[in-house]
Tab-separated table of C-alpha atoms in Angstrom:
chain	number	residue	atom	x	y	z
A	1	MET	CA	-21.719	36.532	-61.592
A	2	LYS	CA	-22.727	33.264	-64.568
A	3	HIS	CA	-20.883	31.208	-63.248
A	4	VAL	CA	-23.011	31.791	-59.632
A	5	PHE	CA	-25.726	31.619	-61.277
A	6	LYS	CA	-25.357	27.989	-63.216
A	7	THR	CA	-23.563	26.550	-59.590
A	8	THR	CA	-26.834	27.726	-57.378
A	9	THR	CA	-28.984	26.324	-60.711
A	10	ALA	CA	-27.339	22.900	-61.069
A	11	VAL	CA	-27.879	22.639	-57.476
A	12	LEU	CA	-31.616	23.304	-57.210
A	13	ALA	CA	-32.260	21.260	-59.974
A	14	ALA	CA	-30.447	17.793	-58.606
A	15	ALA	CA	-32.544	18.613	-55.364
A	16	LEU	CA	-35.651	18.533	-57.350
A	17	LEU	CA	-34.873	15.660	-58.968
A	18	ALA	CA	-34.113	14.155	-55.963
A	19	ILE	CA	-37.939	14.736	-55.045
A	20	SER	CA	-39.069	13.522	-58.324
A	21	ALA	CA	-37.141	10.581	-57.287
A	22	ALA	CA	-38.493	9.528	-54.301
A	23	ALA	CA	-42.197	10.787	-55.681
A	24	CYS	CA	-41.990	8.047	-58.435
A	25	SER	CA	-40.467	5.641	-56.595
A	26	ALA	CA	-42.095	2.560	-55.153
A	27	PRO	CA	-42.817	3.243	-51.665
A	28	PRO	CA	-40.918	1.585	-49.173
A	29	LYS	CA	-42.647	-1.360	-47.224
A	30	VAL	CA	-42.812	0.480	-44.045
A	31	SER	CA	-45.428	-0.752	-40.919
A	32	LEU	CA	-45.806	2.434	-38.461
A	33	VAL	CA	-47.270	0.470	-35.831
A	34	GLY	CA	-46.498	-2.958	-34.879
A	35	LYS	CA	-48.661	-6.109	-34.071
A	36	ALA	CA	-49.962	-6.351	-30.550
A	37	ALA	CA	-47.771	-8.789	-28.325
A	38	SER	CA	-50.904	-10.734	-27.338
A	39	ILE	CA	-54.653	-10.912	-27.853
A	40	SER	CA	-57.026	-13.639	-26.291
A	41	THR	CA	-60.126	-13.922	-26.351
A	42	ALA	CA	-60.796	-17.687	-24.657
A	43	SER	CA	-62.798	-15.256	-21.952
A	44	ASP	CA	-62.436	-11.677	-21.827
A	45	LEU	CA	-60.651	-9.042	-24.725
A	46	MET	CA	-57.314	-9.427	-23.499
A	47	ILE	CA	-54.732	-7.352	-25.625
A	48	ASN	CA	-50.811	-7.018	-24.145
A	49	GLY	CA	-52.047	-8.844	-20.983
A	50	GLN	CA	-54.808	-5.970	-20.507
A	51	LYS	CA	-58.162	-6.440	-20.534
A	52	VAL	CA	-60.159	-4.544	-23.013
A	53	ALA	CA	-63.788	-5.854	-22.456
A	54	ASP	CA	-65.379	-8.484	-20.953
A	55	SER	CA	-66.646	-11.383	-22.604
A	56	GLY	CA	-70.146	-10.578	-22.803
A	57	LEU	CA	-69.571	-6.651	-24.062
A	58	PHE	CA	-67.290	-8.191	-26.909
A	59	ALA	CA	-69.671	-10.891	-27.655
A	60	LYS	CA	-71.687	-7.930	-28.517
A	61	ALA	CA	-69.546	-6.055	-30.081
A	62	LYS	CA	-68.330	-8.433	-32.245
A	63	ALA	CA	-72.167	-8.720	-33.419
A	64	GLU	CA	-72.702	-5.394	-33.999
A	65	GLY	CA	-69.780	-5.304	-36.198
A	66	SER	CA	-68.890	-1.735	-36.918
A	67	ILE	CA	-68.855	1.813	-35.627
A	68	THR	CA	-69.273	4.804	-36.920
A	69	LEU	CA	-66.197	7.790	-35.831
A	70	TYR	CA	-66.354	11.487	-36.360
A	71	SER	CA	-63.146	12.540	-36.143
A	72	GLY	CA	-61.160	16.004	-36.443
A	73	TYR	CA	-58.030	13.794	-36.403
A	74	VAL	CA	-55.420	14.458	-39.098
A	75	GLU	CA	-56.917	11.603	-41.705
A	76	ASN	CA	-53.390	9.363	-42.387
A	77	SER	CA	-53.289	9.424	-38.783
A	78	GLU	CA	-56.502	8.388	-37.900
A	79	LYS	CA	-56.496	5.729	-40.749
A	80	GLU	CA	-53.331	4.062	-39.079
A	81	VAL	CA	-55.017	3.634	-35.814
A	82	ILE	CA	-58.240	2.493	-37.283
A	83	LYS	CA	-56.110	-0.367	-38.679
A	84	ALA	CA	-54.831	-1.181	-35.383
A	85	PHE	CA	-58.317	-1.434	-33.925
A	86	THR	CA	-59.530	-3.661	-36.465
A	87	LYS	CA	-57.105	-5.472	-36.737
A	88	ASP	CA	-56.109	-6.102	-32.625
A	89	THR	CA	-60.814	-6.831	-32.629
A	90	GLY	CA	-61.977	-7.391	-35.922
A	91	ILE	CA	-64.848	-4.476	-35.504
A	92	LYS	CA	-64.680	-2.018	-38.229
A	93	VAL	CA	-64.746	1.687	-38.455
A	94	ASN	CA	-66.692	3.836	-40.637
A	95	LEU	CA	-64.747	7.442	-40.600
A	96	VAL	CA	-66.077	10.237	-41.323
A	97	ARG	CA	-63.414	12.625	-40.814
A	98	LEU	CA	-63.894	16.839	-41.127
A	99	VAL	CA	-61.645	19.880	-39.915
A	100	PRO	CA	-62.416	20.328	-36.578
A	101	ASN	CA	-64.485	23.504	-36.758
A	102	ARG	CA	-66.849	21.760	-39.295
A	103	LEU	CA	-66.835	18.848	-37.239
A	104	LEU	CA	-67.738	21.226	-34.216
A	105	GLU	CA	-70.599	22.732	-36.444
A	106	ARG	CA	-71.889	18.879	-37.858
A	107	VAL	CA	-72.113	17.809	-34.210
A	108	LEU	CA	-74.025	21.045	-32.636
A	109	SER	CA	-75.984	20.411	-35.639
A	110	GLU	CA	-76.457	16.939	-35.974
A	111	GLN	CA	-77.212	16.784	-32.262
A	112	GLY	CA	-79.729	19.962	-31.843
A	113	ALA	CA	-82.101	18.330	-35.004
A	114	GLY	CA	-81.718	14.817	-32.762
A	115	LYS	CA	-79.848	12.913	-35.900
A	116	LEU	CA	-76.398	12.683	-34.467
A	117	GLY	CA	-75.106	9.480	-36.419
A	118	ALA	CA	-71.918	9.074	-34.890
A	119	ASP	CA	-71.156	5.890	-32.152
A	120	VAL	CA	-67.812	7.759	-31.290
A	121	ILE	CA	-66.272	11.299	-31.911
A	122	ARG	CA	-62.596	12.461	-31.594
A	123	MET	CA	-61.906	16.131	-31.137
A	124	SER	CA	-59.242	18.530	-30.764
A	125	GLU	CA	-59.708	21.591	-28.588
A	126	PHE	CA	-60.730	21.259	-24.919
A	127	SER	CA	-63.337	24.463	-26.116
A	128	SER	CA	-65.114	22.482	-28.813
A	129	VAL	CA	-65.114	19.261	-26.517
A	130	SER	CA	-67.136	21.059	-24.305
A	131	ALA	CA	-69.480	22.758	-26.432
A	132	MET	CA	-70.366	19.158	-27.538
A	133	ASN	CA	-70.702	17.910	-23.746
A	134	LYS	CA	-72.576	21.092	-22.769
A	135	VAL	CA	-75.658	20.148	-25.804
A	136	GLY	CA	-75.584	16.306	-24.787
A	137	ALA	CA	-72.985	15.299	-26.782
A	138	PHE	CA	-71.535	12.072	-25.039
A	139	THR	CA	-72.437	10.118	-22.262
A	140	ALA	CA	-70.696	8.510	-19.445
A	141	HIS	CA	-69.201	5.356	-20.546
A	142	LYS	CA	-65.616	4.359	-17.914
A	143	VAL	CA	-63.493	2.239	-19.350
A	144	PRO	CA	-62.016	-0.313	-17.295
A	145	ASN	CA	-58.803	1.336	-16.579
A	146	TYR	CA	-60.970	4.418	-15.356
A	147	GLY	CA	-59.567	4.090	-11.823
A	148	GLN	CA	-55.837	4.362	-12.450
A	149	LEU	CA	-56.955	7.621	-14.697
A	150	ASP	CA	-56.261	10.989	-13.329
A	151	ASP	CA	-57.912	13.944	-14.006
A	152	THR	CA	-56.119	15.491	-16.700
A	153	VAL	CA	-57.370	12.375	-18.988
A	154	LYS	CA	-61.074	11.373	-17.605
A	155	TYR	CA	-63.615	14.570	-17.768
A	156	ASP	CA	-67.349	14.940	-16.475
A	157	GLY	CA	-67.224	11.178	-15.101
A	158	GLY	CA	-66.281	9.427	-18.480
A	159	LYS	CA	-68.351	11.560	-20.569
A	160	PHE	CA	-64.859	12.445	-22.384
A	161	TYR	CA	-61.618	11.468	-22.310
A	162	ARG	CA	-57.798	12.760	-23.461
A	163	VAL	CA	-56.755	10.260	-25.239
A	164	PHE	CA	-53.077	11.746	-26.632
A	165	ASP	CA	-50.879	14.577	-27.916
A	166	PRO	CA	-49.378	15.426	-30.561
A	167	ALA	CA	-46.285	17.241	-31.132
A	168	PHE	CA	-46.032	19.897	-32.843
A	169	THR	CA	-42.138	21.025	-34.238
A	170	PHE	CA	-41.052	22.033	-37.101
A	171	ALA	CA	-39.470	19.814	-40.281
A	172	TYR	CA	-37.373	20.371	-43.109
A	173	ASN	CA	-37.476	18.651	-46.738
A	174	THR	CA	-34.280	16.385	-46.869
A	175	ALA	CA	-33.558	16.682	-50.440
A	176	LEU	CA	-33.230	20.078	-50.434
A	177	VAL	CA	-31.737	20.631	-46.953
A	178	SER	CA	-28.656	18.596	-45.714
A	179	GLU	CA	-28.975	17.672	-42.272
A	180	ALA	CA	-25.471	19.739	-41.383
A	181	ASP	CA	-27.241	22.641	-42.899
A	182	ALA	CA	-30.954	22.292	-41.145
A	183	PRO	CA	-32.036	24.422	-38.047
A	184	LYS	CA	-31.681	23.106	-34.821
A	185	SER	CA	-33.470	25.329	-33.016
A	186	TRP	CA	-36.490	27.940	-33.202
A	187	LYS	CA	-34.297	30.628	-33.142
A	188	ASP	CA	-32.565	29.063	-36.726
A	189	LEU	CA	-35.311	29.710	-38.526
A	190	LEU	CA	-34.658	33.292	-38.416
A	191	ASP	CA	-31.207	33.332	-40.269
A	192	PRO	CA	-31.563	35.408	-43.441
A	193	LYS	CA	-31.037	32.087	-45.448
A	194	TRP	CA	-34.320	30.458	-44.753
A	195	LYS	CA	-36.313	34.022	-45.698
A	196	GLY	CA	-39.294	33.221	-47.709
A	197	LYS	CA	-38.305	29.411	-47.540
A	198	ILE	CA	-40.579	28.439	-44.793
A	199	GLY	CA	-43.876	27.621	-44.094
A	200	THR	CA	-46.316	27.860	-40.820
A	201	THR	CA	-49.864	27.582	-40.102
A	202	GLN	CA	-52.106	30.635	-39.626
A	203	VAL	CA	-53.058	30.522	-35.367
A	204	GLY	CA	-57.063	29.955	-36.713
A	205	ALA	CA	-56.015	27.105	-38.341
A	206	GLY	CA	-57.274	24.893	-35.086
A	207	GLY	CA	-56.147	23.504	-31.940
A	208	SER	CA	-52.488	22.248	-33.396
A	209	SER	CA	-51.955	26.004	-34.767
A	210	ALA	CA	-53.362	27.637	-31.162
A	211	SER	CA	-51.445	25.759	-28.436
A	212	LEU	CA	-48.230	26.267	-31.062
A	213	VAL	CA	-48.773	29.944	-30.917
A	214	ARG	CA	-49.710	29.445	-27.084
A	215	PHE	CA	-45.889	28.573	-26.400
A	216	GLN	CA	-44.126	30.389	-28.988
A	217	ARG	CA	-45.280	33.276	-26.520
A	218	ASN	CA	-44.671	31.534	-23.420
A	219	VAL	CA	-41.555	30.554	-24.263
A	220	LEU	CA	-40.076	32.224	-27.102
A	221	GLY	CA	-41.760	35.774	-26.312
A	222	ASP	CA	-43.668	38.193	-29.112
A	223	GLY	CA	-40.202	39.350	-30.466
A	224	TYR	CA	-39.350	36.121	-31.854
A	225	LEU	CA	-42.875	36.217	-33.485
A	226	LYS	CA	-42.005	39.604	-34.952
A	227	ALA	CA	-38.498	38.345	-36.229
A	228	TYR	CA	-40.096	35.036	-37.496
A	229	ALA	CA	-43.017	37.520	-40.108
A	230	ALA	CA	-40.061	39.567	-41.131
A	231	GLN	CA	-39.080	36.095	-43.033
A	232	GLN	CA	-41.364	35.984	-44.800
A	233	PRO	CA	-42.741	32.681	-44.487
A	234	ARG	CA	-45.879	31.103	-46.279
A	235	ILE	CA	-49.044	31.182	-44.535
A	236	PHE	CA	-51.451	27.786	-44.496
A	237	ASP	CA	-55.173	27.353	-43.413
A	238	SER	CA	-54.140	24.025	-42.549
A	239	SER	CA	-50.925	21.404	-41.524
A	240	GLY	CA	-52.363	18.976	-44.075
A	241	ALA	CA	-51.559	21.550	-46.604
A	242	GLN	CA	-48.507	22.929	-45.235
A	243	GLN	CA	-46.920	18.858	-45.334
A	244	GLU	CA	-48.356	18.105	-48.700
A	245	SER	CA	-45.870	21.281	-49.592
A	246	LEU	CA	-43.102	20.228	-47.076
A	247	SER	CA	-43.418	17.175	-49.100
A	248	ARG	CA	-43.102	18.398	-52.582
A	249	GLY	CA	-40.141	20.915	-51.972
A	250	GLU	CA	-42.423	23.914	-52.228
A	251	ILE	CA	-41.431	25.055	-49.158
A	252	GLN	CA	-37.970	24.057	-47.384
A	253	VAL	CA	-38.883	23.712	-43.843
A	254	ALA	CA	-41.878	24.525	-41.948
A	255	THR	CA	-43.989	23.997	-38.527
A	256	GLY	CA	-44.947	20.276	-38.824
A	257	VAL	CA	-46.665	17.751	-36.289
A	258	VAL	CA	-44.058	15.121	-35.817
A	259	SER	CA	-46.610	11.881	-36.265
A	260	SER	CA	-47.675	13.805	-40.237
A	261	VAL	CA	-44.121	14.089	-40.771
A	262	ASN	CA	-43.489	10.318	-39.323
A	263	ILE	CA	-46.373	9.093	-42.034
A	264	ALA	CA	-45.372	11.174	-44.683
A	265	ALA	CA	-41.425	10.103	-44.434
A	266	SER	CA	-42.800	6.361	-44.740
A	267	LYS	CA	-44.350	6.766	-47.788
A	268	ASN	CA	-41.380	7.824	-49.686
A	269	ALA	CA	-41.768	11.417	-48.481
A	270	PRO	CA	-38.179	13.872	-47.971
A	271	VAL	CA	-39.226	15.004	-44.524
A	272	LYS	CA	-37.786	14.409	-41.110
A	273	PHE	CA	-38.361	16.557	-37.961
A	274	VAL	CA	-36.630	18.467	-35.441
A	275	VAL	CA	-36.792	18.443	-31.278
A	276	PRO	CA	-35.830	21.985	-30.753
A	277	LYS	CA	-33.631	22.777	-27.947
A	278	GLU	CA	-36.378	25.703	-26.453
A	279	GLY	CA	-39.189	22.497	-26.441
A	280	PHE	CA	-42.004	22.019	-27.938
A	281	ALA	CA	-45.929	22.378	-28.214
A	282	LEU	CA	-48.101	19.367	-27.343
A	283	TYR	CA	-52.516	19.569	-28.013
A	284	ASP	CA	-54.899	18.081	-26.707
A	285	TYR	CA	-57.183	15.167	-28.929
A	286	PHE	CA	-60.386	13.868	-26.884
A	287	LEU	CA	-62.480	11.081	-27.751
A	288	GLY	CA	-66.292	10.314	-26.109
A	289	MET	CA	-69.152	8.057	-27.023
A	290	THR	CA	-72.428	9.302	-28.326
A	291	PRO	CA	-75.453	8.592	-25.764
A	292	THR	CA	-77.657	8.005	-29.525
A	293	ALA	CA	-74.833	5.269	-30.744
A	294	LYS	CA	-76.313	2.603	-32.933
A	295	HIS	CA	-73.484	0.222	-31.534
A	296	PRO	CA	-73.335	0.712	-28.219
A	297	ALA	CA	-70.868	-2.030	-27.261
A	298	ALA	CA	-68.579	-1.948	-30.422
A	299	ALA	CA	-68.292	2.033	-29.058
A	300	GLN	CA	-67.424	0.950	-26.154
A	301	VAL	CA	-64.620	-1.520	-27.233
A	302	PHE	CA	-63.184	1.098	-29.184
A	303	VAL	CA	-63.219	3.971	-26.259
A	304	ASN	CA	-61.610	1.321	-23.919
A	305	TRP	CA	-58.897	0.149	-26.645
A	306	ASN	CA	-57.612	3.929	-26.893
A	307	LEU	CA	-57.314	4.161	-23.299
A	308	SER	CA	-55.637	0.784	-23.041
A	309	LYS	CA	-51.661	0.480	-22.600
A	310	ARG	CA	-52.413	-0.606	-26.520
A	311	GLY	CA	-53.894	2.212	-27.882
A	312	ALA	CA	-51.284	4.461	-25.789
A	313	SER	CA	-48.314	2.101	-27.931
A	314	VAL	CA	-50.593	2.653	-31.131
A	315	PHE	CA	-50.015	6.376	-30.514
A	316	ALA	CA	-46.492	6.095	-29.696
A	317	GLN	CA	-45.483	4.152	-32.647
A	318	LEU	CA	-47.438	6.768	-34.852
A	319	GLY	CA	-44.891	9.920	-33.063
A	320	GLU	CA	-48.061	11.113	-30.862
A	321	TYR	CA	-47.520	11.389	-26.350
A	322	PRO	CA	-50.338	9.054	-24.962
A	323	ALA	CA	-51.962	10.649	-21.886
A	324	ASP	CA	-51.462	8.555	-19.657
A	325	SER	CA	-48.390	9.931	-18.128
A	326	SER	CA	-46.859	6.228	-16.779
A	327	ALA	CA	-46.647	5.331	-20.777
A	328	PRO	CA	-42.949	6.386	-22.495
A	329	ALA	CA	-42.636	8.933	-24.795
A	330	PRO	CA	-42.733	8.168	-28.800
A	331	LYS	CA	-39.586	7.261	-30.329
A	332	VAL	CA	-40.115	7.403	-33.887
A	333	MET	CA	-37.594	7.725	-37.225
A	334	GLY	CA	-34.708	6.793	-35.335
A	335	ILE	CA	-35.695	9.671	-32.601
A	336	GLN	CA	-36.548	9.499	-29.095
A	337	LEU	CA	-38.916	12.700	-28.400
A	338	PRO	CA	-38.154	13.683	-24.996
A	339	ALA	CA	-39.721	12.643	-21.462
A	340	MET	CA	-42.717	14.979	-20.534
A	341	LYS	CA	-40.410	15.794	-17.154
A	342	THR	CA	-37.952	17.134	-19.267
A	343	GLY	CA	-39.943	20.091	-20.082
A	344	LEU	CA	-39.774	20.277	-23.325
A	345	PRO	CA	-42.875	19.361	-24.350
A	346	HIS	CA	-45.427	22.019	-23.824
A	347	ARG	CA	-48.889	21.050	-22.825
A	348	GLY	CA	-51.255	23.523	-24.006
A	349	MET	CA	-53.491	23.742	-21.156
A	350	PRO	CA	-57.309	24.141	-21.180
A	351	ASP	CA	-57.792	27.163	-19.278
A	352	ASP	CA	-54.598	28.818	-20.555
A	353	LEU	CA	-55.103	28.481	-23.683
A	354	ALA	CA	-59.324	29.505	-23.415
A	355	ASN	CA	-58.244	32.579	-21.840
A	356	ASN	CA	-55.529	33.804	-24.200
A	357	GLY	CA	-57.249	32.302	-27.539
A	358	LYS	CA	-58.581	35.955	-28.286
A	359	ASP	CA	-55.672	37.961	-27.514
A	360	ASP	CA	-53.389	35.260	-29.200
A	361	GLN	CA	-55.356	35.423	-32.474
A	362	ALA	CA	-55.523	39.289	-32.607
A	363	VAL	CA	-51.690	39.262	-31.786
A	364	TRP	CA	-50.882	36.792	-34.256
A	365	ASN	CA	-52.449	38.463	-37.232
A	366	GLN	CA	-51.357	41.591	-36.559
A	367	ILE	CA	-47.766	40.410	-36.491
A	368	PHE	CA	-48.597	38.142	-39.903
A	369	GLY	CA	-50.641	41.024	-41.474
A	370	TYR	CA	-52.883	37.903	-41.489
A	371	VAL	CA	-56.945	38.895	-42.699
A	372	GLY	CA	-58.107	35.435	-42.996
């Protein structure tokens, strides 16, 4: 037994040393988002051959110089989007980033007081966006390609749009888990060897977790959730905290968003995501401009850019599925994610989430013994 103990200790020490070395070494110079193939401002603002704004609107936007964006999107991901937008247009973005439930509270409070400070709002969860829209937090704006967008992308005459869908799957720490030993499917996570070594976010953590649980109940069944709970996973209140814990090696495997894993890996974290054979969850992110925008022209350009082919490309390069059904599925970290038509990406549909949200939360809390 002493020999086994020493061997196990040595392996663990080596793994922790690898994590420490990765954390201390200089991050690799990785550009997650490439430059636009072409940008022209000779007349209209044209990016990759598509008109993003006419000359008059773009001139006004440049004069305004910036926008204020309220966002519930993951901060590191949003900053990558902002970087690309500013590089393309020269327009700065002042980011106010809050977790989704806090952002909803702020928008409803500011709108109720007549002091909404955002030019543009980005938010997940259709119910939350609908609540904002109901109190008048959005104003209609039709993007240049409005006619080409289907009704799963544009809402209420252009008051808000579905822009992209992050992919919620699971990932592992490559310093602690070899590729050969890594789980390949959701059912693989039920192997006793993962007991106490995995992580998950609680169902009320936001739209991502709600969509994941809806996928798990629809595709894997409640029996799966019970078996997963028996693995004694560490439960997190946010996907961001969970990602950091996985990167540090505090857990070996965890549910995770592809774009967050991609960004963490680009900063030298030893993490890799998995495309499970049973599929994975997608959840919506929406965008709309406000009626009180202090920079209305710049806000319009920002919304136009997000819904353009260039915007779709930026989101895909991060690892998100663009809302535009004609856009290709993302390929990141050398891994091609499956196209929507394969049936493996399962988008959490607004009606399904709304109709089952309370029951999903109650069932999940009961199975995992979670009291908040």
